[in-house]
């Protein structure tokens, strides 16, 4: 079997299984918006990253003033339908000087990687430029509940 994370209803993160990669007909919601920074919708920012503790997933959330921020969650390695932890606060938000651009108030990523205990997180800012943020995976996991 294969598994995919998606946002089938434009609001929640779904886990969808498939046995042939061409049909993704059923699935279940595994993560719903919980905090103000993600009240409008949440989604995934690239494929999950396998780490010792589970599957690390970088997420984006859209708050009530249409501001995109990045967060993270940890899924069980053997059963990714089980959410082990999530960041209550965003790990990245648009900062002063990063809010204006083609699409204001947006930080967005399409993927990340972990190398030697560090999360390397490229992301776009206001659809104007791209940059990279790094953080220790242990520090990120410590922020999750």
PDB file of C-alpha atoms in Angstrom:
ATOM      1  CA  UNK A   1       0.000   0.000   0.000  1.00  0.00           C
ATOM      2  CA  UNK A   2       0.920   3.622  -0.505  1.00  0.00           C
ATOM      3  CA  UNK A   3      -0.156   6.659   1.506  1.00  0.00           C
ATOM      4  CA  UNK A   4      -0.616  10.304   0.586  1.00  0.00           C
ATOM      5  CA  UNK A   5      -1.360  13.425   2.589  1.00  0.00           C
ATOM      6  CA  UNK A   6      -3.758  15.849   0.953  1.00  0.00           C
ATOM      7  CA  UNK A   7      -6.361  18.516   1.535  1.00  0.00           C
ATOM      8  CA  UNK A   8      -9.373  16.956  -0.159  1.00  0.00           C
ATOM      9  CA  UNK A   9     -11.894  19.375   1.388  1.00  0.00           C
ATOM     10  CA  UNK A  10      -9.794  22.581   1.204  1.00  0.00           C
ATOM     11  CA  UNK A  11      -9.634  22.797   5.019  1.00  0.00           C
ATOM     12  CA  UNK A  12      -8.185  19.687   6.715  1.00  0.00           C
ATOM     13  CA  UNK A  13      -5.241  17.323   6.196  1.00  0.00           C
ATOM     14  CA  UNK A  14      -6.286  13.882   5.000  1.00  0.00           C
ATOM     15  CA  UNK A  15      -4.440  10.563   4.902  1.00  0.00           C
ATOM     16  CA  UNK A  16      -5.350   8.629   1.764  1.00  0.00           C
ATOM     17  CA  UNK A  17      -4.271   5.026   1.107  1.00  0.00           C
ATOM     18  CA  UNK A  18      -3.927   3.362  -2.290  1.00  0.00           C
ATOM     19  CA  UNK A  19      -2.718   0.032  -3.543  1.00  0.00           C
ATOM     20  CA  UNK A  20      -2.071   1.105  -7.138  1.00  0.00           C
ATOM     21  CA  UNK A  21      -1.086   4.826  -7.125  1.00  0.00           C
ATOM     22  CA  UNK A  22      -3.864   5.679  -9.597  1.00  0.00           C
ATOM     23  CA  UNK A  23      -6.898   5.579  -7.303  1.00  0.00           C
ATOM     24  CA  UNK A  24      -7.127   7.532  -4.065  1.00  0.00           C
ATOM     25  CA  UNK A  25     -10.843   7.113  -3.434  1.00  0.00           C
ATOM     26  CA  UNK A  26     -11.072   6.866   0.329  1.00  0.00           C
ATOM     27  CA  UNK A  27      -9.306   8.473   3.211  1.00  0.00           C
ATOM     28  CA  UNK A  28      -9.725  10.086   6.572  1.00  0.00           C
ATOM     29  CA  UNK A  29      -9.148  13.476   8.123  1.00  0.00           C
ATOM     30  CA  UNK A  30      -6.182  13.223  10.479  1.00  0.00           C
ATOM     31  CA  UNK A  31      -5.556  16.913  11.250  1.00  0.00           C
ATOM     32  CA  UNK A  32      -8.095  19.712  11.606  1.00  0.00           C
ATOM     33  CA  UNK A  33      -7.418  23.419  12.188  1.00  0.00           C
ATOM     34  CA  UNK A  34      -7.034  23.953  15.926  1.00  0.00           C
ATOM     35  CA  UNK A  35      -5.253  27.256  16.583  1.00  0.00           C
ATOM     36  CA  UNK A  36      -5.939  30.817  15.350  1.00  0.00           C
ATOM     37  CA  UNK A  37      -2.981  30.837  12.949  1.00  0.00           C
ATOM     38  CA  UNK A  38      -4.576  27.924  11.034  1.00  0.00           C
ATOM     39  CA  UNK A  39      -8.324  28.534  11.527  1.00  0.00           C
ATOM     40  CA  UNK A  40      -9.147  29.050   7.839  1.00  0.00           C
ATOM     41  CA  UNK A  41      -7.287  26.024   6.501  1.00  0.00           C
ATOM     42  CA  UNK A  42      -4.208  23.879   6.890  1.00  0.00           C
ATOM     43  CA  UNK A  43      -2.170  21.921   4.387  1.00  0.00           C
ATOM     44  CA  UNK A  44       1.105  20.110   3.889  1.00  0.00           C
ATOM     45  CA  UNK A  45       4.301  21.702   2.598  1.00  0.00           C
ATOM     46  CA  UNK A  46       5.891  18.808   0.783  1.00  0.00           C
ATOM     47  CA  UNK A  47       6.356  15.142   1.550  1.00  0.00           C
ATOM     48  CA  UNK A  48       6.770  13.813   5.094  1.00  0.00           C
ATOM     49  CA  UNK A  49      10.333  13.387   6.331  1.00  0.00           C
ATOM     50  CA  UNK A  50      11.208  10.126   8.082  1.00  0.00           C
ATOM     51  CA  UNK A  51      13.106  10.732  11.326  1.00  0.00           C
ATOM     52  CA  UNK A  52      13.732   8.389  14.270  1.00  0.00           C
ATOM     53  CA  UNK A  53      10.709   9.755  16.153  1.00  0.00           C
ATOM     54  CA  UNK A  54       8.225   9.317  13.276  1.00  0.00           C
ATOM     55  CA  UNK A  55       7.162  11.200  10.139  1.00  0.00           C
ATOM     56  CA  UNK A  56       7.911  14.923  10.386  1.00  0.00           C
ATOM     57  CA  UNK A  57       5.429  16.953   8.329  1.00  0.00           C
ATOM     58  CA  UNK A  58       5.835  20.666   7.681  1.00  0.00           C
ATOM     59  CA  UNK A  59       2.408  22.295   7.461  1.00  0.00           C
ATOM     60  CA  UNK A  60       1.051  25.674   6.507  1.00  0.00           C
ATOM     61  CA  UNK A  61      -1.844  27.389   8.170  1.00  0.00           C
ATOM     62  CA  UNK A  62      -4.002  30.267   7.052  1.00  0.00           C
ATOM     63  CA  UNK A  63      -5.264  32.559   9.801  1.00  0.00           C
ATOM     64  CA  UNK A  64      -8.286  34.802   9.868  1.00  0.00           C
ATOM     65  CA  UNK A  65      -6.493  37.757   8.261  1.00  0.00           C
ATOM     66  CA  UNK A  66      -5.305  35.511   5.399  1.00  0.00           C
ATOM     67  CA  UNK A  67      -1.791  35.277   6.775  1.00  0.00           C
ATOM     68  CA  UNK A  68       0.099  32.081   5.900  1.00  0.00           C
ATOM     69  CA  UNK A  69       2.435  30.640   8.538  1.00  0.00           C
ATOM     70  CA  UNK A  70       4.363  27.373   8.805  1.00  0.00           C
ATOM     71  CA  UNK A  71       3.989  24.759  11.513  1.00  0.00           C
ATOM     72  CA  UNK A  72       4.836  21.093  11.939  1.00  0.00           C
ATOM     73  CA  UNK A  73       3.411  17.814  13.148  1.00  0.00           C
ATOM     74  CA  UNK A  74       4.758  14.376  13.896  1.00  0.00           C
ATOM     75  CA  UNK A  75       2.975  11.240  12.667  1.00  0.00           C
ATOM     76  CA  UNK A  76       3.511   7.721  13.957  1.00  0.00           C
ATOM     77  CA  UNK A  77       6.051   5.876  11.805  1.00  0.00           C
ATOM     78  CA  UNK A  78       4.059   2.625  11.676  1.00  0.00           C
ATOM     79  CA  UNK A  79       0.572   4.159  11.574  1.00  0.00           C
ATOM     80  CA  UNK A  80       0.633   7.643  10.033  1.00  0.00           C
ATOM     81  CA  UNK A  81      -3.057   8.121  10.846  1.00  0.00           C
ATOM     82  CA  UNK A  82      -1.893   8.701  14.444  1.00  0.00           C
ATOM     83  CA  UNK A  83      -0.808  12.278  15.106  1.00  0.00           C
ATOM     84  CA  UNK A  84       1.772  12.160  17.898  1.00  0.00           C
ATOM     85  CA  UNK A  85       2.354  15.901  18.285  1.00  0.00           C
ATOM     86  CA  UNK A  86       1.812  19.309  16.654  1.00  0.00           C
ATOM     87  CA  UNK A  87       3.229  22.785  17.017  1.00  0.00           C
ATOM     88  CA  UNK A  88       0.747  24.997  18.839  1.00  0.00           C
ATOM     89  CA  UNK A  89       2.453  28.154  17.585  1.00  0.00           C
ATOM     90  CA  UNK A  90       3.838  28.611  14.064  1.00  0.00           C
ATOM     91  CA  UNK A  91       7.500  27.876  13.488  1.00  0.00           C
ATOM     92  CA  UNK A  92       7.670  30.654  10.852  1.00  0.00           C
ATOM     93  CA  UNK A  93       5.434  33.660  10.273  1.00  0.00           C
ATOM     94  CA  UNK A  94       5.730  36.646   7.966  1.00  0.00           C
ATOM     95  CA  UNK A  95       7.846  39.201   9.820  1.00  0.00           C
ATOM     96  CA  UNK A  96       7.983  42.964   9.420  1.00  0.00           C
ATOM     97  CA  UNK A  97       9.564  43.645   6.053  1.00  0.00           C
ATOM     98  CA  UNK A  98       8.367  40.274   4.697  1.00  0.00           C
ATOM     99  CA  UNK A  99       4.670  41.059   4.573  1.00  0.00           C
ATOM    100  CA  UNK A 100       4.540  43.130   1.404  1.00  0.00           C
ATOM    101  CA  UNK A 101       4.881  41.626  -2.035  1.00  0.00           C
ATOM    102  CA  UNK A 102       2.957  40.083  -4.855  1.00  0.00           C
ATOM    103  CA  UNK A 103       0.945  38.029  -2.341  1.00  0.00           C
ATOM    104  CA  UNK A 104       1.221  39.761   1.050  1.00  0.00           C
ATOM    105  CA  UNK A 105       1.427  38.000   4.443  1.00  0.00           C
ATOM    106  CA  UNK A 106       2.524  34.666   2.996  1.00  0.00           C
ATOM    107  CA  UNK A 107       5.326  32.285   3.927  1.00  0.00           C
ATOM    108  CA  UNK A 108       5.101  29.011   2.037  1.00  0.00           C
ATOM    109  CA  UNK A 109       7.240  25.940   1.448  1.00  0.00           C
ATOM    110  CA  UNK A 110       7.021  23.012  -0.953  1.00  0.00           C
ATOM    111  CA  UNK A 111       9.470  20.754   0.845  1.00  0.00           C
ATOM    112  CA  UNK A 112      12.236  20.447   3.397  1.00  0.00           C
ATOM    113  CA  UNK A 113      14.925  17.999   4.417  1.00  0.00           C
ATOM    114  CA  UNK A 114      16.691  16.865   7.531  1.00  0.00           C
ATOM    115  CA  UNK A 115      20.481  16.601   7.554  1.00  0.00           C
ATOM    116  CA  UNK A 116      22.689  15.846  10.544  1.00  0.00           C
ATOM    117  CA  UNK A 117      19.951  16.798  13.036  1.00  0.00           C
ATOM    118  CA  UNK A 118      19.014  20.048  11.269  1.00  0.00           C
ATOM    119  CA  UNK A 119      15.798  20.872   9.440  1.00  0.00           C
ATOM    120  CA  UNK A 120      16.616  22.766   6.252  1.00  0.00           C
ATOM    121  CA  UNK A 121      13.480  24.616   5.206  1.00  0.00           C
ATOM    122  CA  UNK A 122      13.435  26.605   1.953  1.00  0.00           C
ATOM    123  CA  UNK A 123      10.415  28.896   1.713  1.00  0.00           C
ATOM    124  CA  UNK A 124       8.959  31.670  -0.346  1.00  0.00           C
ATOM    125  CA  UNK A 125       8.084  35.061   1.131  1.00  0.00           C
ATOM    126  CA  UNK A 126       5.102  37.071  -0.179  1.00  0.00           C
ATOM    127  CA  UNK A 127       5.583  35.391  -3.583  1.00  0.00           C
ATOM    128  CA  UNK A 128       8.438  37.867  -4.040  1.00  0.00           C
ATOM    129  CA  UNK A 129      11.601  35.972  -3.082  1.00  0.00           C
ATOM    130  CA  UNK A 130      12.806  32.696  -1.573  1.00  0.00           C
ATOM    131  CA  UNK A 131      15.061  32.069   1.402  1.00  0.00           C
ATOM    132  CA  UNK A 132      16.108  29.203   3.673  1.00  0.00           C
ATOM    133  CA  UNK A 133      15.593  28.776   7.405  1.00  0.00           C
ATOM    134  CA  UNK A 134      17.357  26.133   9.476  1.00  0.00           C
ATOM    135  CA  UNK A 135      16.568  24.826  12.934  1.00  0.00           C
ATOM    136  CA  UNK A 136      17.590  21.880  15.061  1.00  0.00           C
ATOM    137  CA  UNK A 137      15.091  19.037  14.772  1.00  0.00           C
ATOM    138  CA  UNK A 138      15.359  18.456  18.548  1.00  0.00           C
ATOM    139  CA  UNK A 139      14.328  22.079  19.182  1.00  0.00           C
ATOM    140  CA  UNK A 140      11.392  21.735  16.806  1.00  0.00           C
ATOM    141  CA  UNK A 141      10.221  18.517  18.465  1.00  0.00           C
ATOM    142  CA  UNK A 142      10.492  20.195  21.875  1.00  0.00           C
ATOM    143  CA  UNK A 143       7.988  22.849  20.681  1.00  0.00           C
ATOM    144  CA  UNK A 144       5.371  20.215  19.849  1.00  0.00           C
ATOM    145  CA  UNK A 145       2.635  18.959  22.134  1.00  0.00           C
TER     146      UNK A 145
END
